[in-house]
PDB file of C-alpha atoms and ligand atoms in Angstrom:
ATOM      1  CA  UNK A   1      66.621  76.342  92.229  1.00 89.00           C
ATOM      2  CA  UNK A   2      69.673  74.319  93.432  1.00 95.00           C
ATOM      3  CA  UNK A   3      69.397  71.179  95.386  1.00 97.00           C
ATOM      4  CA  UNK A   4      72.707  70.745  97.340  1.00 98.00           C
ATOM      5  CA  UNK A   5      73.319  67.391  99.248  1.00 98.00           C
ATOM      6  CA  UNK A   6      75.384  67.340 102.170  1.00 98.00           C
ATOM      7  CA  UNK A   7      79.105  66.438 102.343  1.00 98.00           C
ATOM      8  CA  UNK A   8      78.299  63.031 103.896  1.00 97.00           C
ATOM      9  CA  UNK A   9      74.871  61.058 104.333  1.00 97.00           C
ATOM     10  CA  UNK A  10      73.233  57.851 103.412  1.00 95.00           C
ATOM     11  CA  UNK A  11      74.182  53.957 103.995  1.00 93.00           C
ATOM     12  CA  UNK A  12      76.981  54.187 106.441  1.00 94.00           C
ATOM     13  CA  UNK A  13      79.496  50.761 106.543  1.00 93.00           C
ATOM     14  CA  UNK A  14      77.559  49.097 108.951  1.00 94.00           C
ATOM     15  CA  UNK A  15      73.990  49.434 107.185  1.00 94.00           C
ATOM     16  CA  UNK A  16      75.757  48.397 103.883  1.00 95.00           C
ATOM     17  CA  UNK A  17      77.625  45.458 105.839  1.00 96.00           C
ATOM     18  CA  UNK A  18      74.573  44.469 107.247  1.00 96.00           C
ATOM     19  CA  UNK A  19      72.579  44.148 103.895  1.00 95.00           C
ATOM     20  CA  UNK A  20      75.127  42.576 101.967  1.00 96.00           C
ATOM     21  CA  UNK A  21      75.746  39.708 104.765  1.00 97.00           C
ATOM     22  CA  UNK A  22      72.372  39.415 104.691  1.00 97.00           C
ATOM     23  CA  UNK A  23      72.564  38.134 100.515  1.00 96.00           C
ATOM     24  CA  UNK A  24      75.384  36.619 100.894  1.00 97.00           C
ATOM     25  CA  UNK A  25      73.831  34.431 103.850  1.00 97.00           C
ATOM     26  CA  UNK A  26      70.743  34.195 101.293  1.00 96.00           C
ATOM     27  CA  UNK A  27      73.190  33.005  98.176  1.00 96.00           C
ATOM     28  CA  UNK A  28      74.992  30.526  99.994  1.00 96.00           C
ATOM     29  CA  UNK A  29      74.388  27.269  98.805  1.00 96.00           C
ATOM     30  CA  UNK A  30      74.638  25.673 102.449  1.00 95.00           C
ATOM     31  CA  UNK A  31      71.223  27.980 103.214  1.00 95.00           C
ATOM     32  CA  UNK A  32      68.837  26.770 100.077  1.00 93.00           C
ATOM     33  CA  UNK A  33      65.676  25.713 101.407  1.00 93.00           C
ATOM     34  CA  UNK A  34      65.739  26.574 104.571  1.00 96.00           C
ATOM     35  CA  UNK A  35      64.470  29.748 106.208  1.00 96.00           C
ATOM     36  CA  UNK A  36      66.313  32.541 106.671  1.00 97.00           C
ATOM     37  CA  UNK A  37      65.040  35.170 109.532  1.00 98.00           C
ATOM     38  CA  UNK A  38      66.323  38.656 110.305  1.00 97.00           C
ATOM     39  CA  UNK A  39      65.826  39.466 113.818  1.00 97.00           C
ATOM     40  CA  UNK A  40      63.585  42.787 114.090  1.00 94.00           C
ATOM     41  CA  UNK A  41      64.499  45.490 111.331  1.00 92.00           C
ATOM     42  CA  UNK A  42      67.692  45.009 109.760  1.00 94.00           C
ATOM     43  CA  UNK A  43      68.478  48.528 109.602  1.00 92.00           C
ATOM     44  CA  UNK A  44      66.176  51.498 110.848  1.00 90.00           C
ATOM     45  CA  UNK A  45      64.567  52.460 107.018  1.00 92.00           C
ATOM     46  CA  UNK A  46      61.020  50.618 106.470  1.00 90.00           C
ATOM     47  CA  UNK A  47      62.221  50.699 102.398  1.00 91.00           C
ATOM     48  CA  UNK A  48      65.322  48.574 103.261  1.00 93.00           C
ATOM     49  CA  UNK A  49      63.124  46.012 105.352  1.00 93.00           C
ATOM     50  CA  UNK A  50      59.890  45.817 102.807  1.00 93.00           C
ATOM     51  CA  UNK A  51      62.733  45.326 100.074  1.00 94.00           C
ATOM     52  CA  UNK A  52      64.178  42.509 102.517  1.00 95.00           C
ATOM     53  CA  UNK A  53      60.776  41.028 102.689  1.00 95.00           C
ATOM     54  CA  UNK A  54      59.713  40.674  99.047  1.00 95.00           C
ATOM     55  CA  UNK A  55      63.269  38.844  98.772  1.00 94.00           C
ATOM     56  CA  UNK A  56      61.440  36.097 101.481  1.00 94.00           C
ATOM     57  CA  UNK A  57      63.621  36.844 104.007  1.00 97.00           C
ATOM     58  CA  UNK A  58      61.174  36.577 107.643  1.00 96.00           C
ATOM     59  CA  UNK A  59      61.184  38.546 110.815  1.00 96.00           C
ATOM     60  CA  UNK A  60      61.844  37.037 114.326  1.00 97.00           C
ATOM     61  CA  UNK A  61      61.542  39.825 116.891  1.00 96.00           C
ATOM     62  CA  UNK A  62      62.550  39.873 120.182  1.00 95.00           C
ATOM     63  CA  UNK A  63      59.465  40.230 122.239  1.00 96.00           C
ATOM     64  CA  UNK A  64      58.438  36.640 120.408  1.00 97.00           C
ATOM     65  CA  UNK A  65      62.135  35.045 121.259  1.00 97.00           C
ATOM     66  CA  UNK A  66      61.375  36.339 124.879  1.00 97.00           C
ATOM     67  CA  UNK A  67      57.939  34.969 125.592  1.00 97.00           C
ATOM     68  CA  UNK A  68      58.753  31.658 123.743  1.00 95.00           C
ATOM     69  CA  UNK A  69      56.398  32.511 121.030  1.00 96.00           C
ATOM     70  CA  UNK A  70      58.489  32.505 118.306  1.00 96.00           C
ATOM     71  CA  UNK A  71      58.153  30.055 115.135  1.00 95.00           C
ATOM     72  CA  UNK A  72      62.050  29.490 115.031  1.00 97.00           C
ATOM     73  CA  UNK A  73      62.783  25.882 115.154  1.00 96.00           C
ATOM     74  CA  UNK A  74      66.488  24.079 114.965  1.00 96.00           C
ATOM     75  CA  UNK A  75      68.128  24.670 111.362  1.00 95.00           C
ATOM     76  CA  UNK A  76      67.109  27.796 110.809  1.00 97.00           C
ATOM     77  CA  UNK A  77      68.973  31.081 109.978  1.00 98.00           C
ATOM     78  CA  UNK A  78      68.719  33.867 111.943  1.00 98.00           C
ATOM     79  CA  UNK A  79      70.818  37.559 111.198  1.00 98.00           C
ATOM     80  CA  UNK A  80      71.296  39.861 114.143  1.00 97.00           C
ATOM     81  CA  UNK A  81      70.407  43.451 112.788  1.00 94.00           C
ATOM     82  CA  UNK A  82      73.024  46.259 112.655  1.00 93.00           C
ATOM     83  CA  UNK A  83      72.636  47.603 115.828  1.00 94.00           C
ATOM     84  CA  UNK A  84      72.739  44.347 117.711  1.00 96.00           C
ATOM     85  CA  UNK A  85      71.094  42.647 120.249  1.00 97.00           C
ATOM     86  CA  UNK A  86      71.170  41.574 124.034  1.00 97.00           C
ATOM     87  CA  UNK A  87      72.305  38.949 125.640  1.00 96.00           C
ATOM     88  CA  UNK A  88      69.744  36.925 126.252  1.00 97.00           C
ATOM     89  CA  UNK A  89      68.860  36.744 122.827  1.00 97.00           C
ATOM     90  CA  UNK A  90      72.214  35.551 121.868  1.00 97.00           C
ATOM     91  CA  UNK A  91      71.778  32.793 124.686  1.00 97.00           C
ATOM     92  CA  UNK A  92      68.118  31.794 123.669  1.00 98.00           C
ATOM     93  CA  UNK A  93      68.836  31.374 120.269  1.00 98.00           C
ATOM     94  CA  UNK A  94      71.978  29.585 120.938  1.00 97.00           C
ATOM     95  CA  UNK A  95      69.391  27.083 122.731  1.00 97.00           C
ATOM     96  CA  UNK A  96      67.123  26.896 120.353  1.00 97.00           C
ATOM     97  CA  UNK A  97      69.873  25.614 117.983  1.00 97.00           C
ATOM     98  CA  UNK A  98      69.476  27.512 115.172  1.00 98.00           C
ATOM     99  CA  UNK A  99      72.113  29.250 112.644  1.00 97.00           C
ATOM    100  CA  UNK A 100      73.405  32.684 113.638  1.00 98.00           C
ATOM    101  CA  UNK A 101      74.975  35.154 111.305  1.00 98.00           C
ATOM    102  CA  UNK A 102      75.523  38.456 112.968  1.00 97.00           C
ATOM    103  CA  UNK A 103      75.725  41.824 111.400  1.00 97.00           C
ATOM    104  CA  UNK A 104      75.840  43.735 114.509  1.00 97.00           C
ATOM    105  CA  UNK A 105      77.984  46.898 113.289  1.00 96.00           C
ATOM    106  CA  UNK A 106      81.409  46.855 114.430  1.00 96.00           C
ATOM    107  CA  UNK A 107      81.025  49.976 116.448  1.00 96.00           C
ATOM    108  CA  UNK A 108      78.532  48.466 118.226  1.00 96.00           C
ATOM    109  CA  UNK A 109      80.458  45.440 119.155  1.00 97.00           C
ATOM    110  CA  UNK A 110      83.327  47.671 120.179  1.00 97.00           C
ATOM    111  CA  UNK A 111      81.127  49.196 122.794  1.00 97.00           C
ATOM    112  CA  UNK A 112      80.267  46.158 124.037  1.00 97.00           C
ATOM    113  CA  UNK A 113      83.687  44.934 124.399  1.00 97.00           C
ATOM    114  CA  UNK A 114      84.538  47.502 126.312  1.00 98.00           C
ATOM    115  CA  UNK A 115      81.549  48.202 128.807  1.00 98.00           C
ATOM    116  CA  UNK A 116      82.437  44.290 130.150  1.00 98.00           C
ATOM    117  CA  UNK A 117      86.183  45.243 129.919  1.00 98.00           C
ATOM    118  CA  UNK A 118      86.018  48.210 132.039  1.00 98.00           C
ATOM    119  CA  UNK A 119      83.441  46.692 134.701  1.00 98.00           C
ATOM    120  CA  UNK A 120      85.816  43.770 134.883  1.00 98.00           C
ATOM    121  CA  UNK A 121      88.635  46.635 135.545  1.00 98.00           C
ATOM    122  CA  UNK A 122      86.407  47.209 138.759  1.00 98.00           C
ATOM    123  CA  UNK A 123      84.610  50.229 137.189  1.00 98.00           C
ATOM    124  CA  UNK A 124      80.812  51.304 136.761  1.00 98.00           C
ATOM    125  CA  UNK A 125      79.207  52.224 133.642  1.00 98.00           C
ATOM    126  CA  UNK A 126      77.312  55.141 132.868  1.00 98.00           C
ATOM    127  CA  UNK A 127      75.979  54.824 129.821  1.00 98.00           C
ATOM    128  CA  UNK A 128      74.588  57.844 127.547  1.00 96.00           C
ATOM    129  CA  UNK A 129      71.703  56.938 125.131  1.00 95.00           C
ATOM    130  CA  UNK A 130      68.404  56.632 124.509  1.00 93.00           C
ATOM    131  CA  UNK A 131      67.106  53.860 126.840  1.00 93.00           C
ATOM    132  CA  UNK A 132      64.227  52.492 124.638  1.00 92.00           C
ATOM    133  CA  UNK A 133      66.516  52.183 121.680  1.00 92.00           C
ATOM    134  CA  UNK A 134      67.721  48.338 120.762  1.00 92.00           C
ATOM    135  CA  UNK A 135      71.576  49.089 120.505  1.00 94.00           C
ATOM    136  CA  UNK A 136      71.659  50.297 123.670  1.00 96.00           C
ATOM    137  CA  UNK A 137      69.123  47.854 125.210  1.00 96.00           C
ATOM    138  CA  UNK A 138      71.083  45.264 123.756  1.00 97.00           C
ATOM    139  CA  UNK A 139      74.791  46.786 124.584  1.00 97.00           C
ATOM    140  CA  UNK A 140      73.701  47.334 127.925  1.00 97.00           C
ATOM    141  CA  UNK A 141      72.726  43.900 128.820  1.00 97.00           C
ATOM    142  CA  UNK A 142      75.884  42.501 128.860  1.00 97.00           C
ATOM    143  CA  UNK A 143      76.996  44.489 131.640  1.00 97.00           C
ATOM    144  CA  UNK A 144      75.862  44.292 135.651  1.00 97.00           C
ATOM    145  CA  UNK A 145      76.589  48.194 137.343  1.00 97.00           C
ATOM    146  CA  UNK A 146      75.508  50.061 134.665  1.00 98.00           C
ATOM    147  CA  UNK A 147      73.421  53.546 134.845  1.00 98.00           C
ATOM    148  CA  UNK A 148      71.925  54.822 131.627  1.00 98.00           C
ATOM    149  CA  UNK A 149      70.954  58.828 131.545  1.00 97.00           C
ATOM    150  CA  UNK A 150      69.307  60.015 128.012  1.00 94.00           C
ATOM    151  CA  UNK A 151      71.079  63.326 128.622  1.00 93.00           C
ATOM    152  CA  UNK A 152      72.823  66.155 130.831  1.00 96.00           C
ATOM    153  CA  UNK A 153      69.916  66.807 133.114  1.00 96.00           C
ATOM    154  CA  UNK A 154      69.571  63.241 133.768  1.00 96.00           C
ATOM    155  CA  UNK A 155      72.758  62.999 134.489  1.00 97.00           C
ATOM    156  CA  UNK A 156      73.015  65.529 136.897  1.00 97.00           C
ATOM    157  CA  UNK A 157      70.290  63.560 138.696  1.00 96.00           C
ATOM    158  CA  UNK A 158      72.302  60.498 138.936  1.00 96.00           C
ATOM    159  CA  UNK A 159      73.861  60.062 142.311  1.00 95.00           C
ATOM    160  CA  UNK A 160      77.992  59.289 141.635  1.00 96.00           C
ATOM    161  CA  UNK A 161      79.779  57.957 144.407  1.00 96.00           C
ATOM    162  CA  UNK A 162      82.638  59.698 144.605  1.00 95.00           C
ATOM    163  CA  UNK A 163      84.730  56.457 146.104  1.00 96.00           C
ATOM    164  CA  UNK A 164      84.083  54.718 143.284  1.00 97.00           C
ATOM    165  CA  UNK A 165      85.786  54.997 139.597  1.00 98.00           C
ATOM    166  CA  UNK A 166      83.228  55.227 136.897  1.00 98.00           C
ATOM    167  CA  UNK A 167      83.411  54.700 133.181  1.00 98.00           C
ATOM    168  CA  UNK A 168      80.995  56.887 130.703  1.00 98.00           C
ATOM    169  CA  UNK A 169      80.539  54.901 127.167  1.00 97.00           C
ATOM    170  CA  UNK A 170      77.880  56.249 124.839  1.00 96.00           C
ATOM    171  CA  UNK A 171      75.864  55.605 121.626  1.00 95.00           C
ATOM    172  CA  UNK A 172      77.129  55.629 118.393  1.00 93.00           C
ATOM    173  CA  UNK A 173      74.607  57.825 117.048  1.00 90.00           C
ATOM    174  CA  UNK A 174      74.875  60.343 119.991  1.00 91.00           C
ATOM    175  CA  UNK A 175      74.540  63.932 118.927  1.00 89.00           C
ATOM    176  CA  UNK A 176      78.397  65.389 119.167  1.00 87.00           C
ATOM    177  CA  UNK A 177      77.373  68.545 121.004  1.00 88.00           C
ATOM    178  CA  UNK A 178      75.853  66.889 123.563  1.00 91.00           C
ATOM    179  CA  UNK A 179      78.679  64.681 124.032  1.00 93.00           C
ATOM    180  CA  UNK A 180      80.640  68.068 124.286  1.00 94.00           C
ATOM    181  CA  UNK A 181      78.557  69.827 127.019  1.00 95.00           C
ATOM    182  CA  UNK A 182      78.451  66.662 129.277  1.00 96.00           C
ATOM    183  CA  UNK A 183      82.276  66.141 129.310  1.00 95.00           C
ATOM    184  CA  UNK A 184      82.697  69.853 130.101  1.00 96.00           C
ATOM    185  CA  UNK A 185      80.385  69.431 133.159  1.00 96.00           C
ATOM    186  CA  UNK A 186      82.027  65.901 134.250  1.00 95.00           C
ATOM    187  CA  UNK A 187      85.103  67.561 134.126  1.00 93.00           C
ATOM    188  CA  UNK A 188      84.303  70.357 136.603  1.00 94.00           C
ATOM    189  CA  UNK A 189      82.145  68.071 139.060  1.00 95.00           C
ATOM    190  CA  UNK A 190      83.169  64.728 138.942  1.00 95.00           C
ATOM    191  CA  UNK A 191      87.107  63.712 138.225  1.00 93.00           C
ATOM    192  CA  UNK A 192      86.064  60.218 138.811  1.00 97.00           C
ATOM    193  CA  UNK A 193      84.720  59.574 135.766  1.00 97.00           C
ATOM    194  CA  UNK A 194      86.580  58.411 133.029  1.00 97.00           C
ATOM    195  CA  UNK A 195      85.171  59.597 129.262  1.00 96.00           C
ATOM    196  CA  UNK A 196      85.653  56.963 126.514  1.00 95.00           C
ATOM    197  CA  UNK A 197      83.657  58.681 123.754  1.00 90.00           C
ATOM    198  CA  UNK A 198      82.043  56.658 121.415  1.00 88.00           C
ATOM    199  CA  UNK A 199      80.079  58.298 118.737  1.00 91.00           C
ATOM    200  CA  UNK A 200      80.729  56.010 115.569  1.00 92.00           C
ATOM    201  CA  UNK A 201      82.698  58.363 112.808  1.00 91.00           C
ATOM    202  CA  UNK A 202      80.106  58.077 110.063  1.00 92.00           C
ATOM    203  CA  UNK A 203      77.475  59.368 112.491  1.00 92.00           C
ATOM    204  CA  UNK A 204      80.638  62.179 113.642  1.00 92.00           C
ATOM    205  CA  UNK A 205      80.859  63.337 109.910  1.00 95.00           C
ATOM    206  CA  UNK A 206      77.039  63.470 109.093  1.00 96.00           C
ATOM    207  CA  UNK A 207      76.460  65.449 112.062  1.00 95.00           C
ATOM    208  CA  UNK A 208      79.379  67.748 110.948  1.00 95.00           C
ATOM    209  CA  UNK A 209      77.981  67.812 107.157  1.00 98.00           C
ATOM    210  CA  UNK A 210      74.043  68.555 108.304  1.00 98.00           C
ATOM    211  CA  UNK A 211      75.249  71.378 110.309  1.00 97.00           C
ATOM    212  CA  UNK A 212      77.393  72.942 107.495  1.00 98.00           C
ATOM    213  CA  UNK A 213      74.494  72.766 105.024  1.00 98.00           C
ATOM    214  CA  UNK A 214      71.981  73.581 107.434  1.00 98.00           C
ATOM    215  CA  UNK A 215      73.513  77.152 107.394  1.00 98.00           C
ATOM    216  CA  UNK A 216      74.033  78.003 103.888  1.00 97.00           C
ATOM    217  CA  UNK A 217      70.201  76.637 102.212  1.00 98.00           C
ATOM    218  CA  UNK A 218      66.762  78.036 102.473  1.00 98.00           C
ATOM    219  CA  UNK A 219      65.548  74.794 103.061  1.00 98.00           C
ATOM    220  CA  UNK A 220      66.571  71.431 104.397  1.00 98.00           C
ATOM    221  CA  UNK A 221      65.389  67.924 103.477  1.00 98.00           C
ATOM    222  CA  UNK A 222      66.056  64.945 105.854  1.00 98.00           C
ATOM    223  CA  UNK A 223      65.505  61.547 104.810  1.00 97.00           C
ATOM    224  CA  UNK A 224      65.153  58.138 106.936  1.00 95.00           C
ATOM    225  CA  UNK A 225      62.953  56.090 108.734  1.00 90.00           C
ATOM    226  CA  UNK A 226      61.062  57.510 111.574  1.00 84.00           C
ATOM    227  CA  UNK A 227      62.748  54.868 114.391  1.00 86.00           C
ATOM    228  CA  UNK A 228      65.627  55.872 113.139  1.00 90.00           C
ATOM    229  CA  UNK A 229      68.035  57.321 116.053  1.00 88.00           C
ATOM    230  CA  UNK A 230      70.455  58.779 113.615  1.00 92.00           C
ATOM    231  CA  UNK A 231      68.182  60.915 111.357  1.00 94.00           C
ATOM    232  CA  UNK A 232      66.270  61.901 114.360  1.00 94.00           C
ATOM    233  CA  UNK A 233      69.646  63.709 115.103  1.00 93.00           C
ATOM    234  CA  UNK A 234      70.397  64.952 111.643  1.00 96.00           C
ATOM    235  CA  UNK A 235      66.644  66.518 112.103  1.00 97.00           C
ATOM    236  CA  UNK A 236      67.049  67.938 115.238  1.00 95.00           C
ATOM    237  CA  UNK A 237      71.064  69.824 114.347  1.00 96.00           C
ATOM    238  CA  UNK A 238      69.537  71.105 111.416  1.00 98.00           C
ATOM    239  CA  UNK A 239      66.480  72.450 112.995  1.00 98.00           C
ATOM    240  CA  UNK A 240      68.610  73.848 115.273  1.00 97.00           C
ATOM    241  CA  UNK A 241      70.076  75.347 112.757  1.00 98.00           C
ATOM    242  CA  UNK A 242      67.131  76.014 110.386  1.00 98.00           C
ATOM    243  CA  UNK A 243      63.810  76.196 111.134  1.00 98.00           C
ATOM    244  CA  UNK A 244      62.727  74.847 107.709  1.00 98.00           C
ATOM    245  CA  UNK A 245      63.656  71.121 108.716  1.00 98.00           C
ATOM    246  CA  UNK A 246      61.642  68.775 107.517  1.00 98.00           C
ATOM    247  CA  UNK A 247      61.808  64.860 107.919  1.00 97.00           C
ATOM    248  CA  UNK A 248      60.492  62.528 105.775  1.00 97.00           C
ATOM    249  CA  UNK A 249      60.376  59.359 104.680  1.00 95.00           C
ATOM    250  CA  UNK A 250      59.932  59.121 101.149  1.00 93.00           C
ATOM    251  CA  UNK A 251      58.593  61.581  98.314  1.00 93.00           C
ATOM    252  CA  UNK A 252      55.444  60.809  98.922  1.00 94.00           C
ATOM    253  CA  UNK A 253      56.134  62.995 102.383  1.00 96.00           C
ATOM    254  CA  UNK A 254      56.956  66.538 100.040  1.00 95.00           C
ATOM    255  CA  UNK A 255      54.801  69.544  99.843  1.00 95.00           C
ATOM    256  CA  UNK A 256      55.011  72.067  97.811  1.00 93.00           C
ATOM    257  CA  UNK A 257      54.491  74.761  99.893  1.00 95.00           C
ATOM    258  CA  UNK A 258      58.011  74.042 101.916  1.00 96.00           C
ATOM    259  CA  UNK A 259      59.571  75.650  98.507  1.00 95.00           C
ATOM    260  CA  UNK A 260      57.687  78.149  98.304  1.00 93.00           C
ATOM    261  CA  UNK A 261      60.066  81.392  97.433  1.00 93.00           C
ATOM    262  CA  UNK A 262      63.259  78.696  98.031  1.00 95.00           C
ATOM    263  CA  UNK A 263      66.197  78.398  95.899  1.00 95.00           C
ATOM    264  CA  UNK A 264      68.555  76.741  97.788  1.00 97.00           C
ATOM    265  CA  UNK A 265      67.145  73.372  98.755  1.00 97.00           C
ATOM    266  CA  UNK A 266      69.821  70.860 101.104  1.00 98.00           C
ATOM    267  CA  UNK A 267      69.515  67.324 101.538  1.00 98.00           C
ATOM    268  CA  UNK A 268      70.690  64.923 103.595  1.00 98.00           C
ATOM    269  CA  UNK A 269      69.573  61.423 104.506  1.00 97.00           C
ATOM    270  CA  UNK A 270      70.142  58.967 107.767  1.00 95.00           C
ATOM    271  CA  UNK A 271      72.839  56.153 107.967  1.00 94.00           C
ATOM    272  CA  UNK A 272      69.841  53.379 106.647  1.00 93.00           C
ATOM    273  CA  UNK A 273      68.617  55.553 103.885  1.00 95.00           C
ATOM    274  CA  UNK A 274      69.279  53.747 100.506  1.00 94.00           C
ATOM    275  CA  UNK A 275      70.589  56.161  97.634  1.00 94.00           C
ATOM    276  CA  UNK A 276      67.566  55.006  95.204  1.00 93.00           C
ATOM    277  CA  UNK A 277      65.162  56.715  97.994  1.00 95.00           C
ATOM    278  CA  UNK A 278      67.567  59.934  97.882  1.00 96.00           C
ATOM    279  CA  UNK A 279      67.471  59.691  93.918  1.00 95.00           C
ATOM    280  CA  UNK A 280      63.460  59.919  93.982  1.00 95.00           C
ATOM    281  CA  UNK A 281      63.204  62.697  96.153  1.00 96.00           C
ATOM    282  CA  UNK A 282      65.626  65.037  94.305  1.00 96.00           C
ATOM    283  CA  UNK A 283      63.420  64.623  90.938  1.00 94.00           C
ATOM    284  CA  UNK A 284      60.378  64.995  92.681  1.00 94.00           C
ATOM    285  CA  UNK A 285      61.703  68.082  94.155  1.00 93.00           C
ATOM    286  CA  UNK A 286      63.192  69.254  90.984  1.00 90.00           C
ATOM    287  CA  UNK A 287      59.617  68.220  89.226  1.00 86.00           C
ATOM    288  CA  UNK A 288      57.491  70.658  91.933  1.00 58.00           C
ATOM    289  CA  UNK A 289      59.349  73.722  90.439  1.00 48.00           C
TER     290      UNK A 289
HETATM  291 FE1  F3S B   1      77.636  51.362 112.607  1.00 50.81          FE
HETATM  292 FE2  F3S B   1      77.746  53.946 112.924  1.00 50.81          FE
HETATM  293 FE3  F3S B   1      76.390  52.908 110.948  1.00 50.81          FE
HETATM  294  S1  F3S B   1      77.509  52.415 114.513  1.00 50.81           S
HETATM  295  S2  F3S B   1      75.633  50.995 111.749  1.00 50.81           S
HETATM  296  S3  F3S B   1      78.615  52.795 111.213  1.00 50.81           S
HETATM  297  S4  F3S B   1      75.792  54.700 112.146  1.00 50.81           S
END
């Protein structure tokens, strides 16, 4: 049997940015005794966030912040998680006079820049993402004329007028190929929409790796958290690719009967997947046979 991990997976520079501001905030001597919050999950793994909570750091989330029914009072620390927040948030807790430290990821930010650059620029945003998700709730909500569409068929569905200049910005973790297949139909039906893509490179490269692997094992092993947007793509390529897919979250998740008659087992794990997890699974796997 030979376990073969894929070019590119785990922590991606945000998730590790986002953890280590998060101890650093935590070691700083200005912070002792007072309370340190992370607003919702940190990062999309439940290890990272129980591992965050035995350190005593507390969790704010949104919903509370929104109904007033939140604990935060003036002094304390609060860290925006990796993928960001709205805008109202940022506003509320501005109010509420507490301590920000934000580790929303870089690529995120970017976004954000430059869905209120381009709708100051006179154009409207359509945005492609997953409308329930919290980077693109929160990116969205800084802009006013903006149209989100999960994919191509909601897009079709989306009335463009063709008198006015759009702009299409998407989410980092968008799946590449989908990317691909919209900009090939925008391009034949609509010239008035400008295409600024913006799938974050980490999430370009795993997508790339899982699809490579996904071809060459018997079996494939994803690892991540089950909100999380970027395994859920890793999964579904690889699937695609492979019909013996299986996500999971830790090794508790394995059976044996997946390697049943397997000898080459991938692996791959989302962007918020710590290596120790990764580590555990391989010997458990290597312990079934
Ligand atoms: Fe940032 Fe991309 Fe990771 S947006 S948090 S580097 S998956």
């Amino acid at each position: 049997m030979e376990i073969i991990r894929a070019k590119h997976m785990g922590f991606c520079f945000g998730v590790a940015g986002a953890i280590k501001m998060c101890y650093k905030v935590s070691s700083d001597e200005k912070n002792r005794g007072k309370r340190i919050y992370i607003l919702g999950m940190l990062v999309h793994n439940e290890h990272v966030v129980s591992e965050l909570s035995k350190q005593g750091f507390k969790i704010v989330e949104e919903k509370d912040i929104l109904a007033g029914k939140d604990e935060l009072h003036k002094g304390d620390v609060v860290i925006i998680r990796a993928h960001g927040t709205s805008e109202k948030i940022f506003q509320l807790l501005k109010e509420k006079e507490v301590e920000i430290y934000d580790a929303t990821c870089v690529f995120v930010t970017q976004i954000r820049k430059t869905l209120v650059d381009m709708e100051s620029q006179g154009y409207d945003i359509i945005f492609i993402g997953d409308k329930e998700h919290p980077e693109v709730k929160g990116i969205i909500s800084f802009g006013k004329r903006v149209s989100v569409c999960n994919d191509l068929e909601e897009l079709k569905n989306l009335e463009i007028d063709p008198q006015r200049e759009y702009c299409l910005l998407t989410q980092t973790t968008l799946n590449k190929k989908k990317l691909e297949k919209i900009k090939s139909y925008l391009e034949n039906t609509h010239q008035n929409v400008k295409i600024l893509d913006k799938v974050c490179g980490a999430t370009q490269v795993r997508q790339e790796a899982v699809e490579e692997l996904a071809k060459q094992v018997d079996i494939l092993i994803v690892i991540g958290g089950k909100t999380s947007s970027n395994t859920k793509k890793l999964y579904d390529i690889s699937m695609s690719f492979n019909p013996n897919t299986y996500l999971i979250q830790d090794e508790t998740d394995l059976k044996d009967e997946w390697f049943e008659g397997k000898s080459k087992i991938g692996i791959t794990a989302g962007a918020s997947t710590p290596e120790e997890i990764v580590i555990k699974i391989e010997n458990q796997i290597r312990g079934i046979h």
